[in-house]
mmCIF file of C-alpha atoms and ligand atoms in Angstrom:
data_model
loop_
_atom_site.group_PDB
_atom_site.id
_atom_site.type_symbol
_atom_site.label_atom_id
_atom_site.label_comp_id
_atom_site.label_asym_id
_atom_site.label_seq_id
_atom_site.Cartn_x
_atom_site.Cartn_y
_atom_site.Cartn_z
ATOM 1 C CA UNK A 235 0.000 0.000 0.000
ATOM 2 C CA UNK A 236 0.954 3.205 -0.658
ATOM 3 C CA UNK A 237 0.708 6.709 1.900
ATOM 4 C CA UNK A 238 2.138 10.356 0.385
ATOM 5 C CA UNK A 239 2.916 12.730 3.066
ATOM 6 C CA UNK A 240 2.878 16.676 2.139
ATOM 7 C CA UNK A 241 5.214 18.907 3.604
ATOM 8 C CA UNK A 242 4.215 22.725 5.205
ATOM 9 C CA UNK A 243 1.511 24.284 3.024
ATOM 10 C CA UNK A 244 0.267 27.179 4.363
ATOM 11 C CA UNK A 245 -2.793 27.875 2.899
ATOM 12 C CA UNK A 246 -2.193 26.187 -0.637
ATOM 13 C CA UNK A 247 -4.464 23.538 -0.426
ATOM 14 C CA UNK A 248 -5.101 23.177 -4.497
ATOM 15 C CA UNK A 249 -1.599 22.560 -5.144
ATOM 16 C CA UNK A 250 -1.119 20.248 -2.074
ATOM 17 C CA UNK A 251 -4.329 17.957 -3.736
ATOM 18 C CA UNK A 252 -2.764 18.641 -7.424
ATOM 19 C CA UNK A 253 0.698 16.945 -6.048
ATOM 20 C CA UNK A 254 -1.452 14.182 -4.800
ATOM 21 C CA UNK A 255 -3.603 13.536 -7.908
ATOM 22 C CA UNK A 256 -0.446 13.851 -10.366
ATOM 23 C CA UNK A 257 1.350 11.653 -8.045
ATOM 24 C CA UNK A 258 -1.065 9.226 -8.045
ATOM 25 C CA UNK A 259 -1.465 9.444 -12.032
ATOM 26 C CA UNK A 260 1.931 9.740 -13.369
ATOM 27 C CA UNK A 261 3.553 7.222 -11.255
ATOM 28 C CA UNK A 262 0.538 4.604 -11.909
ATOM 29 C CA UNK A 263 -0.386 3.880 -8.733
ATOM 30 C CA UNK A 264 -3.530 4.116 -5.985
ATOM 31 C CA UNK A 265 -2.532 6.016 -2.526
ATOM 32 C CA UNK A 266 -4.507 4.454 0.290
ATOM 33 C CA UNK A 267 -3.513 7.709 2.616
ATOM 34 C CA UNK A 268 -2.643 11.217 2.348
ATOM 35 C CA UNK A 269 -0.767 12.848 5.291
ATOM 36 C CA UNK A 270 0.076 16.628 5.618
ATOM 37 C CA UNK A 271 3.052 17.025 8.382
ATOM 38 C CA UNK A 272 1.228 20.530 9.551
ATOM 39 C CA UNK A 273 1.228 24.164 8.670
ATOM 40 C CA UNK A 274 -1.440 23.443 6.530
ATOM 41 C CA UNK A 275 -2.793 27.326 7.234
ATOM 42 C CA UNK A 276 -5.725 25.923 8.824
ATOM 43 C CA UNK A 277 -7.452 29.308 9.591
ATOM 44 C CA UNK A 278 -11.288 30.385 9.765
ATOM 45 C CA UNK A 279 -10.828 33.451 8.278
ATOM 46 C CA UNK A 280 -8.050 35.827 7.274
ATOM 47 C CA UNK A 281 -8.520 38.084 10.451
ATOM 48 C CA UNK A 282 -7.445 34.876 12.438
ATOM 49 C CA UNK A 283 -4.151 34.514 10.508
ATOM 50 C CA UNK A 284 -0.721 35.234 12.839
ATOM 51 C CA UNK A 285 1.553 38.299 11.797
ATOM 52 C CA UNK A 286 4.416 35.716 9.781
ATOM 53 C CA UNK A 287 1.023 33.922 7.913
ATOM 54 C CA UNK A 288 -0.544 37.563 7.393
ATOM 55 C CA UNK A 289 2.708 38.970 6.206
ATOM 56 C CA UNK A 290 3.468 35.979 3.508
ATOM 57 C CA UNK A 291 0.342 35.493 2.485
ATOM 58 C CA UNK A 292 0.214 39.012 1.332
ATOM 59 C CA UNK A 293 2.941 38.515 -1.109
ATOM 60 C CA UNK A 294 1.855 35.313 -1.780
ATOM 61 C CA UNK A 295 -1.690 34.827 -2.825
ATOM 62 C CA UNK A 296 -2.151 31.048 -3.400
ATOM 63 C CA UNK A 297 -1.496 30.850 0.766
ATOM 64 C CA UNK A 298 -5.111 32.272 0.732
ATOM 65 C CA UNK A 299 -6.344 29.178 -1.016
ATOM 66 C CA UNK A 300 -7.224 27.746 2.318
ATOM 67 C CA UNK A 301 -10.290 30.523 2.919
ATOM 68 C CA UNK A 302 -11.340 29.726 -0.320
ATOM 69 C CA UNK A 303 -11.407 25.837 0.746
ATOM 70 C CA UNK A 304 -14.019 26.854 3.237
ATOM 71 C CA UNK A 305 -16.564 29.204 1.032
ATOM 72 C CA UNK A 306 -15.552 28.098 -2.782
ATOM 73 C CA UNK A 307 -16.295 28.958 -6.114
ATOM 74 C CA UNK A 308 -18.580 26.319 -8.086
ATOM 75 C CA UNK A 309 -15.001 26.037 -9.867
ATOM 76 C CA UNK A 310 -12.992 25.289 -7.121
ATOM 77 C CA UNK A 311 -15.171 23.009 -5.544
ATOM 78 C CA UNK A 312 -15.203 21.146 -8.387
ATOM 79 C CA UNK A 313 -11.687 20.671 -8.309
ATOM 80 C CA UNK A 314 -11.606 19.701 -4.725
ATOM 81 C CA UNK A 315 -14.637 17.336 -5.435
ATOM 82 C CA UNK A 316 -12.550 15.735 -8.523
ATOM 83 C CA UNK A 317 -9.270 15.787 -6.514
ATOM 84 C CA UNK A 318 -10.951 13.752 -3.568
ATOM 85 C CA UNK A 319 -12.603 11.345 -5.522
ATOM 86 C CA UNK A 320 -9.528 10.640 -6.864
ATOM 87 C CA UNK A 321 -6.840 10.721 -3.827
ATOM 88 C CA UNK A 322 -9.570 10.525 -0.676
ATOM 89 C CA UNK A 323 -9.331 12.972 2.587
ATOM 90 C CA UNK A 324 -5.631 14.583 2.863
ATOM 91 C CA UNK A 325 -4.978 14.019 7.005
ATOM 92 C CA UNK A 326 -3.272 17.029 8.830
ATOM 93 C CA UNK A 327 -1.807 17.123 11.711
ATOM 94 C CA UNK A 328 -1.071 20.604 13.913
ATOM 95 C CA UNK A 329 1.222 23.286 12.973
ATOM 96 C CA UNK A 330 2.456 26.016 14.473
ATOM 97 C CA UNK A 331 0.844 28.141 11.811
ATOM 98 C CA UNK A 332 -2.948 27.134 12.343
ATOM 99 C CA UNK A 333 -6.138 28.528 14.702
ATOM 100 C CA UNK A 334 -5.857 26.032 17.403
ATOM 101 C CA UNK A 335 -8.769 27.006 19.182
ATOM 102 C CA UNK A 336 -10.442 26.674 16.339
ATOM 103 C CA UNK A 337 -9.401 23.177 15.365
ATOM 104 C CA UNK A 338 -10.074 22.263 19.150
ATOM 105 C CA UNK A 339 -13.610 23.470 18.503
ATOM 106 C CA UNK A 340 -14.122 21.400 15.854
ATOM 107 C CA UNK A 341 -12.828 18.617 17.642
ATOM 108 C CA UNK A 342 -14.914 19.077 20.622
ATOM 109 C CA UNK A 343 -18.082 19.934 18.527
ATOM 110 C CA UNK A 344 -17.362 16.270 16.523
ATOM 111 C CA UNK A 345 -16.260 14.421 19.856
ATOM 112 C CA UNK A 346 -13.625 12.749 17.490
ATOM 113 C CA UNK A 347 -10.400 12.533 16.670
ATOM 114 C CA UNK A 348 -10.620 13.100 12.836
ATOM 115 C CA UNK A 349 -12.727 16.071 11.559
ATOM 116 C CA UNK A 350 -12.855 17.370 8.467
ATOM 117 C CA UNK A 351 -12.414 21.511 8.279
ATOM 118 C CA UNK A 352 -13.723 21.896 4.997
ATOM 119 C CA UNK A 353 -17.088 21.842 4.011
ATOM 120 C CA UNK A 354 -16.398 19.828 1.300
ATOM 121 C CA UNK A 355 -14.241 17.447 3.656
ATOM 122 C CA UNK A 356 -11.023 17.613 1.631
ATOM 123 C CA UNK A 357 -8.973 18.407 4.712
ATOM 124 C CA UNK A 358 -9.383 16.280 8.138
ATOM 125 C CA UNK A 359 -7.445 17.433 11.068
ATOM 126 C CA UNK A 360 -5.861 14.690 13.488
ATOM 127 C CA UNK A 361 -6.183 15.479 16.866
ATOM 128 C CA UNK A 362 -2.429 15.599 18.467
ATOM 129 C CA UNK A 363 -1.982 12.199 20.323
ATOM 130 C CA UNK A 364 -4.212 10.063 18.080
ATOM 131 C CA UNK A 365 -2.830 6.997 16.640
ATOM 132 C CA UNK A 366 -4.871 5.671 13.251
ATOM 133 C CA UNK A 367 -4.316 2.629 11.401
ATOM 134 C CA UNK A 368 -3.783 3.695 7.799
ATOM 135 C CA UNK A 369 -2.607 1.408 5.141
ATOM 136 C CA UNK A 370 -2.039 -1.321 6.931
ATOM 137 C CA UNK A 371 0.226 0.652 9.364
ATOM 138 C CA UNK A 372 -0.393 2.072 12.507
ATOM 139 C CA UNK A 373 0.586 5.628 12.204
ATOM 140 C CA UNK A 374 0.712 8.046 15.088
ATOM 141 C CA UNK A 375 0.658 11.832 14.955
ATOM 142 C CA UNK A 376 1.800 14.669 17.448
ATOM 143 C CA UNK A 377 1.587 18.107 15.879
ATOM 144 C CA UNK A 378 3.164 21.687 17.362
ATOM 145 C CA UNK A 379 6.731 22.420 18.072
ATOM 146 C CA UNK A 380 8.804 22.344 21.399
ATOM 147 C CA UNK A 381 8.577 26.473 22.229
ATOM 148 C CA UNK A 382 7.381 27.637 25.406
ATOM 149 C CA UNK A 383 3.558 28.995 25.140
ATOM 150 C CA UNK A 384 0.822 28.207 22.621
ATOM 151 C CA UNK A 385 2.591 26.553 20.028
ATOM 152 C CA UNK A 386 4.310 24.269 22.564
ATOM 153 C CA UNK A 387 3.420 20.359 22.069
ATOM 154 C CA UNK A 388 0.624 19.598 23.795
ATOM 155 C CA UNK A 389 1.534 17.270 26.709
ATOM 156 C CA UNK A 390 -1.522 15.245 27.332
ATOM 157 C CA UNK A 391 -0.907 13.408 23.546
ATOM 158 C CA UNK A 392 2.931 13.828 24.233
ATOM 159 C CA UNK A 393 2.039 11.826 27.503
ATOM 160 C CA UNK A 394 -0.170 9.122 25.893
ATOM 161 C CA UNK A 395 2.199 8.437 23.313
ATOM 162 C CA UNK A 396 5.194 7.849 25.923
ATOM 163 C CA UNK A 397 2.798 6.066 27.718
ATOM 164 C CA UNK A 398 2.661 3.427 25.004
ATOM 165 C CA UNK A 399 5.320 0.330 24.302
ATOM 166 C CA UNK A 400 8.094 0.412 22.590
ATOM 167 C CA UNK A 401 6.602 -1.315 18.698
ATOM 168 C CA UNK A 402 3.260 0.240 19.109
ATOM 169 C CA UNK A 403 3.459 2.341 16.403
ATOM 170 C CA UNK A 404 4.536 1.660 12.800
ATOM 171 C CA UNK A 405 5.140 5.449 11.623
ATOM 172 C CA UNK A 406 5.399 8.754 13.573
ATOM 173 C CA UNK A 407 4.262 11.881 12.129
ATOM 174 C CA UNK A 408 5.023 15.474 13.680
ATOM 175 C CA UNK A 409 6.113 18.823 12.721
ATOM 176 C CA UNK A 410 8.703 19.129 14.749
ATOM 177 C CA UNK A 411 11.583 17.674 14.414
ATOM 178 C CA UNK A 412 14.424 15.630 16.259
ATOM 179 C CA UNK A 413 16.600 17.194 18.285
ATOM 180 C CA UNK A 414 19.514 18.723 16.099
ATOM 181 C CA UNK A 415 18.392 17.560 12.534
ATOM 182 C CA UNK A 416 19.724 21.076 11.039
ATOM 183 C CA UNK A 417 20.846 24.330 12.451
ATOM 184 C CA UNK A 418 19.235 27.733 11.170
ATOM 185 C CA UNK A 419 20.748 30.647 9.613
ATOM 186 C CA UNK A 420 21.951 31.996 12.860
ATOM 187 C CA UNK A 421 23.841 28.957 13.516
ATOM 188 C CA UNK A 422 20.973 27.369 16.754
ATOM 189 C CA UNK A 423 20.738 23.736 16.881
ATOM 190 C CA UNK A 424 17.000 22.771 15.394
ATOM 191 C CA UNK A 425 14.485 20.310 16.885
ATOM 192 C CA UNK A 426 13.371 18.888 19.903
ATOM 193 C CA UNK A 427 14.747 16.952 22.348
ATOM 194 C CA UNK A 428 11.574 15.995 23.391
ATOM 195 C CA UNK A 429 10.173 14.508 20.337
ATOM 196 C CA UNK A 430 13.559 12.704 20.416
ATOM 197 C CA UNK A 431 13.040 10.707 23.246
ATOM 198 C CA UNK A 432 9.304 9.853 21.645
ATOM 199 C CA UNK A 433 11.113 8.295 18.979
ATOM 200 C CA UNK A 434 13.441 6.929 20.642
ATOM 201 C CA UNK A 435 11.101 5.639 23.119
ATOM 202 C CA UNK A 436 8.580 4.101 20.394
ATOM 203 C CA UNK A 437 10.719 3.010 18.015
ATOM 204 C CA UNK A 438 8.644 3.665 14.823
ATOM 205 C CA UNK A 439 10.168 2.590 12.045
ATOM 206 C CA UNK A 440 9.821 5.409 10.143
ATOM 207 C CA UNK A 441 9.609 8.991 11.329
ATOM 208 C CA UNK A 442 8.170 11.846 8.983
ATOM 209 C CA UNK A 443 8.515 16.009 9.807
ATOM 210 C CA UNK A 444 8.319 18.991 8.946
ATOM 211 C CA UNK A 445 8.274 22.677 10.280
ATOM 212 C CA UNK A 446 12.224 23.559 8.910
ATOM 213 C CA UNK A 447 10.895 23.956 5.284
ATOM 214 C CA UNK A 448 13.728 21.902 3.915
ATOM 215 C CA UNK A 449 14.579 18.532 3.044
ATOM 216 C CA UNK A 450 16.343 16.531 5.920
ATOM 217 C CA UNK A 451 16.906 12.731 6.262
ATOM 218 C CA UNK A 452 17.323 9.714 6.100
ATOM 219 C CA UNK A 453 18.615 10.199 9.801
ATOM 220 C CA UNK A 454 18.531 7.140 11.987
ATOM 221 C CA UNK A 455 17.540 6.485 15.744
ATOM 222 C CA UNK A 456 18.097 3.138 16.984
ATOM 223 C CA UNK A 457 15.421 1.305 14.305
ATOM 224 C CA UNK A 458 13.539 4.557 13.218
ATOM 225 C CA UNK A 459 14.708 6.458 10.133
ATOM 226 C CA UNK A 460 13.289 9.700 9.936
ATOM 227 C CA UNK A 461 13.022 12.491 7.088
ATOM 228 C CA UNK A 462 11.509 15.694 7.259
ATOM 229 C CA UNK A 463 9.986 17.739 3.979
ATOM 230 C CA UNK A 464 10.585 20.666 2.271
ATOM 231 C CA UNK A 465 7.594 23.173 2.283
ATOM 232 C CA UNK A 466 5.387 22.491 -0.239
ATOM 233 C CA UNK A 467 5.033 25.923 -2.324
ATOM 234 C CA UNK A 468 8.161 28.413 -1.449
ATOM 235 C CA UNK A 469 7.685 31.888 -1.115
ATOM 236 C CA UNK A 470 7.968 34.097 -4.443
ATOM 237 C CA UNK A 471 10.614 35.987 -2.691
ATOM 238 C CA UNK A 472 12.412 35.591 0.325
ATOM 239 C CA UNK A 473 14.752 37.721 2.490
ATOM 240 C CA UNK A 474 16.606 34.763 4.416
ATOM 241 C CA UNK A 475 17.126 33.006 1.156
ATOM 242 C CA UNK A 476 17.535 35.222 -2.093
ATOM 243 C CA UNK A 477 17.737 31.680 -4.310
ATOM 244 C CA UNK A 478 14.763 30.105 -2.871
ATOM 245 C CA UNK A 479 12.231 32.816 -4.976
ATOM 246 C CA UNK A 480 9.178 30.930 -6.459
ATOM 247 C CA UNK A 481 7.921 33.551 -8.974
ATOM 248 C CA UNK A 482 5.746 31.147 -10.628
ATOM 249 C CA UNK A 483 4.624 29.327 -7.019
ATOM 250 C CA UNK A 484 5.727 25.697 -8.580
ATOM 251 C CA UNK A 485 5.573 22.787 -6.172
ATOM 252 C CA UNK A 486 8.974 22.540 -4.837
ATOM 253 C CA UNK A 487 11.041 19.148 -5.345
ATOM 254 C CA UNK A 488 10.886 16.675 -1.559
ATOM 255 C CA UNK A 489 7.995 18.753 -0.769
ATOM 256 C CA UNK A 490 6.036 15.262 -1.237
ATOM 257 C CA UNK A 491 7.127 11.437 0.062
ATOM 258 C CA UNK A 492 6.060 8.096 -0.987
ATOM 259 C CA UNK A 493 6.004 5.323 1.322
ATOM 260 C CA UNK A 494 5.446 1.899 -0.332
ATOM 261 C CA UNK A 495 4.719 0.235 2.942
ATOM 262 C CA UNK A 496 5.454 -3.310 1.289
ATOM 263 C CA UNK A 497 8.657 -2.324 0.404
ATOM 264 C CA UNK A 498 9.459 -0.850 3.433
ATOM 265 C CA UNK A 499 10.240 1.900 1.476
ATOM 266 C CA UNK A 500 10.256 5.610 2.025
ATOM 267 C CA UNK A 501 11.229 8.180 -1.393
ATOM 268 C CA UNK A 502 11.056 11.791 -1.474
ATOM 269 C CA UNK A 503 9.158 13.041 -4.580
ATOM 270 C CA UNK A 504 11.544 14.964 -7.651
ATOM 271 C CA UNK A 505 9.419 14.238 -10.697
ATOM 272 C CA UNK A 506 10.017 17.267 -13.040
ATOM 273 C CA UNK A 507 6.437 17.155 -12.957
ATOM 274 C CA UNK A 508 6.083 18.452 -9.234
ATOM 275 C CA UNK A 509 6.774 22.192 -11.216
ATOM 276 C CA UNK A 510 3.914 21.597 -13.740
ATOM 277 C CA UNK A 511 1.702 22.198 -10.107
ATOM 278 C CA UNK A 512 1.937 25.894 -9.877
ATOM 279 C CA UNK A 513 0.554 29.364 -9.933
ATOM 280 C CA UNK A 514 -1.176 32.299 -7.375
ATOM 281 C CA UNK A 515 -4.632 30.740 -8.705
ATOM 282 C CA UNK A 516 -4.517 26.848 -9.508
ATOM 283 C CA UNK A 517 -7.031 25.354 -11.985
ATOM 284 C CA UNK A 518 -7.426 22.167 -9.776
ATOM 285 C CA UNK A 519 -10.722 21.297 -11.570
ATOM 286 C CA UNK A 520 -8.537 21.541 -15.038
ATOM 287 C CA UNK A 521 -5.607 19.339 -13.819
ATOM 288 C CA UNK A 522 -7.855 16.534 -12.425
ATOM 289 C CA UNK A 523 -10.017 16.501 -15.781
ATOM 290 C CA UNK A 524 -7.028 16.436 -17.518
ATOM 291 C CA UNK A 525 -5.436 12.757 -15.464
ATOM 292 C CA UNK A 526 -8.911 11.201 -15.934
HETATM 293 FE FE1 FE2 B 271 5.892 25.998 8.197
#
């Protein structure tokens, strides 16, 4: 069986389901889950946005998308419709960029673990702590990142997952990541020690993050190898990185990861296609007609 996992979005939801459907279509094969690693830009409306998702969304229009998720055009829900017939639900997990007390709303509203966001239910957010079986595997998920305050992991679900055995749990998905993965332009060490004792603690054997908006991994723990994604669509311009500009806001190569959970097998994504998934206003409903 097959599960893709989507790196940090924020807010462009068409071209995260367009890497999915092409995915699916050009490699020839069925996914059985999609899995977004947070960051998704899960917001109710723009005047919830923080200052960094206000700011970059200004410059970068497609990171709207995710408002017009939640009241669409007959044209974009048509593409969402198309693109989740096709791929199914795409699972998210908590950011550090999202309206948590929104998403806990909809969580305690639901009294579940899974809810969709969306009205057409393209999007489903996991509930930190949750543990689903998937594709045969049993994947657990733990969103946020190790900061003191709101954004900090939430330590009820970082509690019930230490609380399980070591073997539990097949694959791990977070944001964060492990405990110095990468240091930042400043020169800090990156990740959290915390959500490296989880992993080393449950052993998964494969571990999948995101949050540093770069490709990192295969890094091994004991009998876990772990990767974290790039972020999906990069910003059209960008002041920390003057070569990372995405005029054209094309999908961005190890954005997206296969697992082929027969094969034991975990591949970032660097099709040449990936790029052909671009633009500030994404015909979805055009690209899915056009892999039928
Ligand atoms: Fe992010």
């Amino acid at each position: 069986m097959k599960i893709a996992f989507v790196g940090d979005v924020h807010g462009c939801v068409r071209h995260a389901l367009g890497a999915a459907v092409l995915l699916q279509e050009r490699r020839g094969i069925r996914l059985d889950a999609v899995i977004q690693v947070g960051d998704l830009g899960a917001y109710p409306s723009p005047e919830r946005f923080d200052g960094a998702s206000r700011r970059f969304a200004r410059d970068n229009p497609a990171q709207d998308d995710f408002f017009r998720l939640l009241d669409p055009s007959p044209r974009f829900a048509e593409g969402v419709r198309g693109a989740l017939g096709q791929v199914g639900p795409m699972l998210f997990v908590s950011g550090n960029h999202e309206d948590h007390d929104w998403l806990a709303g909809l969580h305690e509203a639901a009294g579940a673990d899974v809810v969709p966001v969306d009205p057409g239910g393209a999007c489903r957010h996991v509930a930190c702590g949750s543990v689903l079986a998937l594709a045969g595997q049993r994947v657990a998920f733990l969103g946020l990142i190790e900061v003191a305050g709101k954004m900090d992991l939430d330590e009820r679900a970082y509690t019930r997952l230490m609380g399980l055995e070591p073997g539990d749990v097949d694959v791990l998905v977070t944001h964060d990541g492990p405990y110095g993965m990468s240091r930042d332009w400043r020169g800090n060490v990156q990740g959290s020690a915390k959500l490296s004792r989880l992993i080393e603690h449950l052993q998964p054997w494969l571990h999948v993050s995101g949050h540093y908006h770069h490709v990192n991994g295969p890094r091994r723990y004991g009998r876990t190898t772990s990767y974290a994604l790039h972020q999906l669509v990069r910003p059209k311009a960008s002041r920390w990185d003057p070569a990372s500009v995405n005029p054209e806001q094309r999908v961005t190569a190890g954005s997206v990861g296969l697992l082929d959970t027969d094969a034991g097998d975990f591949t970032y994504v660097h099709d040449d296609w990936l790029a052909d998934v671009r633009g500030d206003a994404l015909d979805l409903a055009g690209l899915v007609a056009a892999t039928r």
